Coordinates of C-alpha atoms in Angstrom, one line a residue:
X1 CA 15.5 -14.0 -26.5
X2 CA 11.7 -12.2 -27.1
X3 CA 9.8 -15.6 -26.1
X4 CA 12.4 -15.3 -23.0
X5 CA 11.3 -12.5 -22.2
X6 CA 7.7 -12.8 -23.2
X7 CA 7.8 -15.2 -20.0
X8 CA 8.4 -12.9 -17.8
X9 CA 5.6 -11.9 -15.4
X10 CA 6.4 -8.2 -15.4
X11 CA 6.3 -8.5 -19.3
X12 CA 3.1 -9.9 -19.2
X13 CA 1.1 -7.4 -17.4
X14 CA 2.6 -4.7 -19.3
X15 CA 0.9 -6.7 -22.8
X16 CA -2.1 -7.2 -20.8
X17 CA -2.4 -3.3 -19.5
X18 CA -1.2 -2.4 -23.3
X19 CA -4.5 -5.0 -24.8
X20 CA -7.2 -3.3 -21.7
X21 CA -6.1 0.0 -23.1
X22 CA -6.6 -1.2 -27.0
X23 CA -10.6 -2.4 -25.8
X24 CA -11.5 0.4 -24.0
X25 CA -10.6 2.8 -26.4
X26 CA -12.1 0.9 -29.7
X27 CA -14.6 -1.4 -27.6
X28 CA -15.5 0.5 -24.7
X29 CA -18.7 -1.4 -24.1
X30 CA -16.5 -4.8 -24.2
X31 CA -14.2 -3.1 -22.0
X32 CA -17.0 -2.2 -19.1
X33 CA -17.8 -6.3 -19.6
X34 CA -14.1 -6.9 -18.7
X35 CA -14.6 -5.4 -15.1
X36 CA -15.3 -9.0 -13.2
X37 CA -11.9 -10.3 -14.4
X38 CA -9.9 -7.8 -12.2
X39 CA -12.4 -7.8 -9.5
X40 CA -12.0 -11.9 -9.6
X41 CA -8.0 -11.2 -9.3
X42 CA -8.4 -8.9 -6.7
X43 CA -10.9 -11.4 -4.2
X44 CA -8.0 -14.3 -5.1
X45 CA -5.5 -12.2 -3.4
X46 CA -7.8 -11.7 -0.6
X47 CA -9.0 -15.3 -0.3
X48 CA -5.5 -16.1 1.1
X49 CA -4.6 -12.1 2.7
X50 CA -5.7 -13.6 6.0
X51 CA -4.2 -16.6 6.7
X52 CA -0.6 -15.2 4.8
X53 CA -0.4 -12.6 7.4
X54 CA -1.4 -14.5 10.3
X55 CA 0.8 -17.1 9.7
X56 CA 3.8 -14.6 8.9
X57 CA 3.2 -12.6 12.1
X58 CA 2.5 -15.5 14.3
X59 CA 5.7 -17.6 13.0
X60 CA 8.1 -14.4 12.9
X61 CA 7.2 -13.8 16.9
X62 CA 7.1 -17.5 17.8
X63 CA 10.4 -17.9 16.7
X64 CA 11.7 -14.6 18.4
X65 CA 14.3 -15.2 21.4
X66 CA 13.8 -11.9 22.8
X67 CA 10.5 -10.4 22.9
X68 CA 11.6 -6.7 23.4
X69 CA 13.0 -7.1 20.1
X70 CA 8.3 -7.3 19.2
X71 CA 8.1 -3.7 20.8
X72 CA 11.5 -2.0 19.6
X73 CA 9.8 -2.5 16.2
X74 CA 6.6 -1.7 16.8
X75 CA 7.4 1.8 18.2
X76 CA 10.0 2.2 15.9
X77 CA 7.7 1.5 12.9
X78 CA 5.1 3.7 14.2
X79 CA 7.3 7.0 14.1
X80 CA 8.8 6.1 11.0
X81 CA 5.0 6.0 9.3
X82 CA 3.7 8.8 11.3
X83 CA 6.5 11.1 10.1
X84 CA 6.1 9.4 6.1
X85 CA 2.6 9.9 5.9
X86 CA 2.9 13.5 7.5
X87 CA 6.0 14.3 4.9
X88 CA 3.5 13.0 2.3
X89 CA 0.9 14.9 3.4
X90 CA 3.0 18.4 3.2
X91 CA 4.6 17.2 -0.1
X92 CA 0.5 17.4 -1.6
X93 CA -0.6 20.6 0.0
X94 CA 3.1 22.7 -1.3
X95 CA 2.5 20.9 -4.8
X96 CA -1.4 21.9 -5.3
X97 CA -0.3 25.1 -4.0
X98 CA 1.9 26.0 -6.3
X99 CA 0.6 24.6 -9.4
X100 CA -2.8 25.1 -8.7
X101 CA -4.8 22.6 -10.8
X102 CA -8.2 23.7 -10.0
X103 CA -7.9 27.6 -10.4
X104 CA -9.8 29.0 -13.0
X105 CA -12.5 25.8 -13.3
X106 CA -15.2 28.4 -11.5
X107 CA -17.3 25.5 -10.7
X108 CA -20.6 26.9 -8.4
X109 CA -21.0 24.1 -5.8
X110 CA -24.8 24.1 -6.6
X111 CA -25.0 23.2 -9.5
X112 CA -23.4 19.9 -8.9
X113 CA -25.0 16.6 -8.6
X114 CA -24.3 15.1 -5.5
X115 CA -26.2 12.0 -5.5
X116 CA -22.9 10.1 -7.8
X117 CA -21.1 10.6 -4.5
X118 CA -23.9 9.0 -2.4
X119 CA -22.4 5.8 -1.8
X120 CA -19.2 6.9 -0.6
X121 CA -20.8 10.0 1.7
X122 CA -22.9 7.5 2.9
X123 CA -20.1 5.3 3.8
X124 CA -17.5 8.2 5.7
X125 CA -20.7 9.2 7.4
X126 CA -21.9 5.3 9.0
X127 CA -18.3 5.5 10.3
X128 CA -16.7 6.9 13.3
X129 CA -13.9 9.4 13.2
X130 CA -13.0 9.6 17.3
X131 CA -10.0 8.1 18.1
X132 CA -11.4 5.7 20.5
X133 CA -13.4 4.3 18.2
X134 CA -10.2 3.6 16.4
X135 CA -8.8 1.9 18.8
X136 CA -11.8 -0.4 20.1
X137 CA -12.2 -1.1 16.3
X138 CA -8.8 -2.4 16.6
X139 CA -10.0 -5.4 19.1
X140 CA -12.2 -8.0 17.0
X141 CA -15.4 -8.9 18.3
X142 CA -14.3 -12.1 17.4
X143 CA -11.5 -14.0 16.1
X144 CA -13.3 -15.7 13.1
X145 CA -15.2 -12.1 12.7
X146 CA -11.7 -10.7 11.8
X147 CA -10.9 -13.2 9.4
X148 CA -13.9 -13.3 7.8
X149 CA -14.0 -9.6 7.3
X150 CA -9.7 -9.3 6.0
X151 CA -9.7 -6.5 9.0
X152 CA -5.7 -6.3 9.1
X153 CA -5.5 -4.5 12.1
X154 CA -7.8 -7.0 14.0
X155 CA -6.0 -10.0 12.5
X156 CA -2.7 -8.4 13.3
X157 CA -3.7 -7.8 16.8
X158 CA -4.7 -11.3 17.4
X159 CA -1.8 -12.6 15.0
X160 CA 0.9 -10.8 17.2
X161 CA -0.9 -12.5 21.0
X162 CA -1.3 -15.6 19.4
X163 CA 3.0 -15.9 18.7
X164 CA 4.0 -14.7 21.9
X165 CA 1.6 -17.3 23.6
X166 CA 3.1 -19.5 21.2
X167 CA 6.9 -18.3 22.1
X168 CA 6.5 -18.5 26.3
X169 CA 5.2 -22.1 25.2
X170 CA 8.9 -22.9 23.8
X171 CA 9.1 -26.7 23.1
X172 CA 5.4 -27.8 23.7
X173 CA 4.5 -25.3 21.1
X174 CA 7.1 -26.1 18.2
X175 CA 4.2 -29.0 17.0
X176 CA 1.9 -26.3 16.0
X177 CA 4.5 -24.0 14.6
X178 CA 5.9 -26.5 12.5
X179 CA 2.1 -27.6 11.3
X180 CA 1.6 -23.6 10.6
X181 CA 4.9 -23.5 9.1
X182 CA 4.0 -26.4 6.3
X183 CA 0.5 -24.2 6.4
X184 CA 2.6 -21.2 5.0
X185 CA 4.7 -22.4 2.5
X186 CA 1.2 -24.0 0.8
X187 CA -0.1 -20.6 1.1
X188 CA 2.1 -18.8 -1.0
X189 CA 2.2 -21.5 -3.4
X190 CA -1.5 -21.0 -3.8
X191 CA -0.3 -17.1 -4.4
X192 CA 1.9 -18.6 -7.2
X193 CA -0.6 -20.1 -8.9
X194 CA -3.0 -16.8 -8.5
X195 CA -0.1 -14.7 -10.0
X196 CA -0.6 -16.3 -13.3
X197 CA -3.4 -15.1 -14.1
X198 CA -2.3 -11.4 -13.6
X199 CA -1.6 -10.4 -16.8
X200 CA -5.6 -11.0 -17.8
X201 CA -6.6 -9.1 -14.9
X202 CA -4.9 -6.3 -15.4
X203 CA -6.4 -6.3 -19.1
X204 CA -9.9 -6.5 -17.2
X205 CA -9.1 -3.8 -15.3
X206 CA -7.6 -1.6 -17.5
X207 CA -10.2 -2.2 -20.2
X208 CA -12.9 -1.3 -17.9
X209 CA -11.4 1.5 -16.5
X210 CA -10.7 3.4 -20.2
X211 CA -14.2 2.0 -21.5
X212 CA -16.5 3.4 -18.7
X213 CA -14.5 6.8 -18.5
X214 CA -13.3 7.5 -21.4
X215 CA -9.5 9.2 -22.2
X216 CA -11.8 12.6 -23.2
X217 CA -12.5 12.7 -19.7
X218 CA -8.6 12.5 -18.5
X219 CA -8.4 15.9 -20.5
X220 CA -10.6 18.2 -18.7
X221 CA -9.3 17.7 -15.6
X222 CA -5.6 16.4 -16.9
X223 CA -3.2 19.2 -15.0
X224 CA -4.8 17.3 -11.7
X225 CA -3.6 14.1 -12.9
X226 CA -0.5 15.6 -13.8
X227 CA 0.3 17.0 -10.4
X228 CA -0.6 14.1 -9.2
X229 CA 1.6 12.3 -10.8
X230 CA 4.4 14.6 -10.5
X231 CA 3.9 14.7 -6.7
X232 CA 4.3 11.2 -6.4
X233 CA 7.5 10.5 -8.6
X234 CA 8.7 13.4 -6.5
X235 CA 8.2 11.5 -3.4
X236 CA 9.7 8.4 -4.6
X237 CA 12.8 10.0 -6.3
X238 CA 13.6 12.5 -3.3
X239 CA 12.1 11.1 0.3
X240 CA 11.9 7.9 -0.3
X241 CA 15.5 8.1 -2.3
X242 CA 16.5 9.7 0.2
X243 CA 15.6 6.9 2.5
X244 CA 17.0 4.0 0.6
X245 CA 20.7 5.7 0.9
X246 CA 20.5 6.7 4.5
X247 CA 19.5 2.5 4.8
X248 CA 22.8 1.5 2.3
X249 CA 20.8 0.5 -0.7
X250 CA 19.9 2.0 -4.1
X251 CA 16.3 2.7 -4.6
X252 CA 16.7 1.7 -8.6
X253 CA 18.1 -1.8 -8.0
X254 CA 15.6 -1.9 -5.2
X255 CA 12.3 -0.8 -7.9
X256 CA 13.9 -3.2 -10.7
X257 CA 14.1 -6.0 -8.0
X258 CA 10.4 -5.5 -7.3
X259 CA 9.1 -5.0 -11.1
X260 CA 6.9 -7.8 -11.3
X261 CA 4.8 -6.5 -8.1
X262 CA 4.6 -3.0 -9.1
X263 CA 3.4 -3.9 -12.8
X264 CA 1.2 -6.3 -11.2
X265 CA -0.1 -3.2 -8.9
X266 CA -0.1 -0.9 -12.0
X267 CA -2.6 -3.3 -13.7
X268 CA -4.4 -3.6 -10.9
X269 CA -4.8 -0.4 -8.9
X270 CA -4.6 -2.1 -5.9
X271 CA -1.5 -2.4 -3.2
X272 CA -3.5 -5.5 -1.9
X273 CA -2.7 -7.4 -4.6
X274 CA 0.8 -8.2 -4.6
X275 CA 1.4 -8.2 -0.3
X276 CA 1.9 -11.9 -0.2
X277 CA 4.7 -11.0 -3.2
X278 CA 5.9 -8.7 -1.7
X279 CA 6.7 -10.3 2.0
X280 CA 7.7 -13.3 0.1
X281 CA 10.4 -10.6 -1.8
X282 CA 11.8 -8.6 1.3
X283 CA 12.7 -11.7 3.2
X284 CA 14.5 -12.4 0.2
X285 CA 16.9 -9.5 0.2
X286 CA 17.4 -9.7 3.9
X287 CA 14.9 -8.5 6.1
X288 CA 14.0 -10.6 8.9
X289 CA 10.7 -12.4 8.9
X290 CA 9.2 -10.8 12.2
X291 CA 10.0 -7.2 10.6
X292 CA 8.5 -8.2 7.6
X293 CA 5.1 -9.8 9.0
X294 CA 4.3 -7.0 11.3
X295 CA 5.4 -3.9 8.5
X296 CA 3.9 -4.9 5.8
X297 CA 0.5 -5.7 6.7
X298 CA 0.7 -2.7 9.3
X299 CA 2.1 -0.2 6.9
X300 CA -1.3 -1.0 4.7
X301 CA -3.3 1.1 7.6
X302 CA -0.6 3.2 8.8
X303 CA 1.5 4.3 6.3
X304 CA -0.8 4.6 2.9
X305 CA 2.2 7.5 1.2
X306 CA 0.1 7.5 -2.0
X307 CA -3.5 8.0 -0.7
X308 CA -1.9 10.9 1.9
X309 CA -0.5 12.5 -1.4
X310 CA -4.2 12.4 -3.0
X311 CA -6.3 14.1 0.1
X312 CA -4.1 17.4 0.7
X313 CA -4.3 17.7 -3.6
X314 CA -7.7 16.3 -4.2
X315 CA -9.2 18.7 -0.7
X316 CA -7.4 21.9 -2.2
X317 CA -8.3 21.2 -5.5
X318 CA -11.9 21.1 -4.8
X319 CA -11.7 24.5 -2.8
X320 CA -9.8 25.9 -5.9
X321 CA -12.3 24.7 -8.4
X322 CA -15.2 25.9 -6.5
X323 CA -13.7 29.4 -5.5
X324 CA -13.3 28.7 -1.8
X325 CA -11.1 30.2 0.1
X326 CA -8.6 29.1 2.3
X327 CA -6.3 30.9 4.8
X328 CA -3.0 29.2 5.9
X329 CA -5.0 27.9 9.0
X330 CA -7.7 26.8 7.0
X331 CA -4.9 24.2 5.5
X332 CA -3.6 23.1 7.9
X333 CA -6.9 22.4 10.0
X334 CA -7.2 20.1 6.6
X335 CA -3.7 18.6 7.1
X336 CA -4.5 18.1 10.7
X337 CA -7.6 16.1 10.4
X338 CA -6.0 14.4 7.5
X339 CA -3.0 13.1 10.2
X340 CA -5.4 11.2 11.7
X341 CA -8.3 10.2 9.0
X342 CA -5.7 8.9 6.5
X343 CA -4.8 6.1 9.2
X344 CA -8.1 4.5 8.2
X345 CA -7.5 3.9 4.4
X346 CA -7.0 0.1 3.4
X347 CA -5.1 -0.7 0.1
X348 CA -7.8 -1.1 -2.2
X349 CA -9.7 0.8 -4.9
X350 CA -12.6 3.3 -3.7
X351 CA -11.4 3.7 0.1
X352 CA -9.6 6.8 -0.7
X353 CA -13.0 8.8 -1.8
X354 CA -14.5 7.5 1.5
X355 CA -11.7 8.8 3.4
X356 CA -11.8 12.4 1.7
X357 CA -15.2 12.6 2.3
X358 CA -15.3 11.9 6.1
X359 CA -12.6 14.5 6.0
X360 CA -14.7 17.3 3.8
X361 CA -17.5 16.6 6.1
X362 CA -15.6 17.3 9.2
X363 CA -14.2 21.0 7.1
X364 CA -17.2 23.9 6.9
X365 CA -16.0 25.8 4.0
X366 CA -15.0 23.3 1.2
X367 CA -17.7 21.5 -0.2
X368 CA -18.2 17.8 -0.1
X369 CA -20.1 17.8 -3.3
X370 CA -17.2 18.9 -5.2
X371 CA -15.8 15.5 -4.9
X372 CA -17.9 14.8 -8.6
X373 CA -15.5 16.9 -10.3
X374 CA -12.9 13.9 -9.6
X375 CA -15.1 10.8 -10.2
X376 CA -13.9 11.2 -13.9
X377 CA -10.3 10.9 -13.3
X378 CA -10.2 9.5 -9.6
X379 CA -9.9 5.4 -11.1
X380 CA -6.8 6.9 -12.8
X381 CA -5.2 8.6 -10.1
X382 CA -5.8 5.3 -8.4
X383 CA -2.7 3.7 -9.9
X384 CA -0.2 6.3 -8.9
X385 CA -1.8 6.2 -5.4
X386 CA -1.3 2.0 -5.2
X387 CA 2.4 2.0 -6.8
X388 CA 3.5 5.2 -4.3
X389 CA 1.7 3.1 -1.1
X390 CA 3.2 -0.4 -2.5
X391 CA 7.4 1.7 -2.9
X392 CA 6.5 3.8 0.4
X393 CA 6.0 0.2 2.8
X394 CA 8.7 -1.8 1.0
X395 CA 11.1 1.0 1.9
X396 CA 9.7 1.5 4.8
X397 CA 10.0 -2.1 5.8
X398 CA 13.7 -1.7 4.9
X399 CA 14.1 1.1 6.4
X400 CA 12.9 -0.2 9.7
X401 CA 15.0 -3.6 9.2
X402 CA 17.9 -1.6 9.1
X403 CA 17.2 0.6 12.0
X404 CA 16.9 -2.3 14.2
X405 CA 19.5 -4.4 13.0
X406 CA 17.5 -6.8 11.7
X407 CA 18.4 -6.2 7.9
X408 CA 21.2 -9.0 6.1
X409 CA 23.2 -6.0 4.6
X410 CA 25.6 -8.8 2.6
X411 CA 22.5 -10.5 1.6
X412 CA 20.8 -8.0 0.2
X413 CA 23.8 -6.5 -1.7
X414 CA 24.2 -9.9 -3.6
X415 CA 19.9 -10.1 -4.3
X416 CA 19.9 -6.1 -5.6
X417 CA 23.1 -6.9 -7.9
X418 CA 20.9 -9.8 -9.6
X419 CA 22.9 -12.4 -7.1
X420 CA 21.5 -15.5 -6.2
X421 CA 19.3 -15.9 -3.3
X422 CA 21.4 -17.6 -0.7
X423 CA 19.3 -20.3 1.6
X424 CA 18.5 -18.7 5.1
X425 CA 20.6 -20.3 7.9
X426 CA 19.3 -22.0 11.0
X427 CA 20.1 -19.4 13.1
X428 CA 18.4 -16.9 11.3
X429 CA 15.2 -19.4 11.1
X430 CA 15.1 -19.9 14.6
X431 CA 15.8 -16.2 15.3
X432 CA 15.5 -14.0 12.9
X433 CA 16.1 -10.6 14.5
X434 CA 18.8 -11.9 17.5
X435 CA 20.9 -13.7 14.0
X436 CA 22.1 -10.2 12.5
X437 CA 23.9 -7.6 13.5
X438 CA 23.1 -4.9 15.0
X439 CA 23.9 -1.5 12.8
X440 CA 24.0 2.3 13.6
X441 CA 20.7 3.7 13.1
X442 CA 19.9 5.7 10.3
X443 CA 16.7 7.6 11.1

């Protein structure tokens, strides 16, 4: 029974978070020498992010029948993360409101030393925050640049032309989708093979994080970290519960079906790291693959719950610690600018500080170089930001699957209950959002 479940992956990572914990506390300078192991993990996952979503997105469309089914969900998945990230948003600024973290820290803004925040200043300020911008960033310079750069939005953009070139082909394209079907499945094999390694990177990781920091230094500034947290568990539990009902499934069966990707994110800090799992997993309990392959890698950009969570606290915070105040409208001119600058976070480590400062920089009256007061505690935040983002677009994608018919309701009863996974039929191969059927929406 114990080396049974020894083998399990889930098991695994939680040993190796449990061993990086042991070395950073009692070999902290072993533990900041761990570091490359989880970056190593992390550039794995992102040697084969590219080519797993293009061809997901390109086979899901190329297979489509109908191609208004390619807009119904587009638009559709746009509202539903515009009006997540915004309830995520809110759900920050009412929590650090009312428990204040920050009050009382009387921290004078200069006497801080900026220059520890120089690299990410430096970063939110060589970017552009104007919308068009935005959306001309969206169109690669080209194709290979994309790729070469894991730009999701660019390779999603050219991953969503390319299939329905592919689909008006019909019949003198199916030689290509086949090759890029055979392409695919060697793909997440490849991911297979990454995944078991895992368990040492998220020792790496963890080791490094509690060697360079320190737990002394999650005291000072541990009610943030505990708001934080709270927030978050809040938002799963209630929204996102909330969410998983309205769609007919149980968010619990749903979180123990996906354990293994959310230890593996734990360990890792990173949503990134477990997307190719994660598709791989939601076409397994149901949802079609064109819902899946334009979600999942979309919902990275456009719907990043966690990190949405983490700006509203971490801005307020600041402005609480350093004595600032803030009217009503001063808020939400913050929660404003944050709608739209909180589209621009990716799933990895370090793009939420970037983020929050292109956002403090736009703001007069709180003070960028507050953000030093979270380097301390902001690579621990990090993991409650990457599970919340990694629960917020699997339900999402759900969510959306259901809303457009294109979720296997039987299917994914059987999968969630510990079922078998039943073989996909032709139909829903050849069409994978035309072969269920339709259901009420729910949003």
């Amino acid at each position: 029974m114990a080396k049974r479940l020894i083998g399990k992956l889930y098991v695994q990572v939680l040993i190796g978070v449990a061993l990086g914990i042991v070395l950073g506390v009692f070999w902290p300078h072993v533990g900041v020498d761990l570091k490359p192991i989880g970056d190593a993990f992390i550039k794995l996952i992102k040697m084969v992010f590219a080519p797993i979503i293009f061809a997901t997105v390109v086979l899901g469309i190329a297979k489509m029948e109908n191609m208004k089914e390619l807009g119904r969900v587009g638009v559709r998945a746009l509202i539903y993360f515009e009006v997540l990230s915004t309830f995520a948003l809110v759900l920050g600024l009412i929590v650090v409101n009312l428990v204040q973290p920050g009050q009382g820290m009387n921290v004078d803004p200069a006497t801080l030393d900026a220059k520890s925040i120089a690299t990410y200043t430096s970063a939110a300020a060589s970017g552009s925050g104007s919308f068009s911008d935005f959306l001309l960033h969206v169109i690669p310079a080209s194709v290979t640049d994309a790729f070469a750069n894991n730009e999701i939005l660019q390779i999603l953009l050219f991953s969503t032309l390319f299939g329905i070139a592919l689909s008006h082909l019909g019949p003198r394209g199916k030689p290509f989708v086949d090759v890029l079907e055979a392409f695919s499945h060697g793909m997440f094999h490849i991911v297979g093979m990454i995944m078991r390694v895992a368990p040492l990177a998220a020792c790496g990781a963890m080791a490094f994080t509690v060697g360079k920091y320190g737990l002394g230094s999650i005291v000072s500034l541990g009610k943030l970290m505990a708001t934080m947290y709270l927030t978050c568990f809040l938002f799963v539990v209630v929204i996102l519960g909330a969410i998983a009902r309205l769609s007919g499934f149980s968010l619990w069966k749903f979180l123990k079906y996906l354990k293994e990707e959310l230890f593996t994110v734990l360990g890792t800090s990173s949503s990134e790291s477990v997307v190719p799992q994660l598709m791989t997993k939601l076409e397994k309990v149901g949802v079609s693959k064109p819902v899946v392959g334009l979600v999942i890698p979309s919902g990275l950009t456009f719907n990043p719950d966690g990190q949405c969570i983490y700006y509203t606290m971490a801005a307020i915070f600041i402005a609480q610690a350093t004595n600032t105040p803030l009217t009503l409208m001063d808020q939400l001119i913050v929660l404003g600018v944050l709608l739209l600058t909180s589209k621009g976070s990716a799933g990895v480590t370090g793009s939420g500080f970037i983020t929050l400062a292109a956002t403090l920089a736009t703001m007069d009256n709180i003070p960028v170089a507050g953000m030093v007061l979270l380097l301390g505690v902001d690579r621990f935040m990090s993991e409650a930001r990457a599970i919340t983002n990694t629960i917020g677009n699997a339900v999402g994608t759900m969510a959306i699957a259901r809303w457009v018919g294109a979720l296997n309701k039987k299917q994914m009863d059987q999968v969630l209950e510990g079922g078998p996974v039943p073989a996909p039929t032709p139909a829903q191969q050849a069409a994978p959002l035309a072969a269920q059927r339709p259901v009420k929406p729910v949003l």
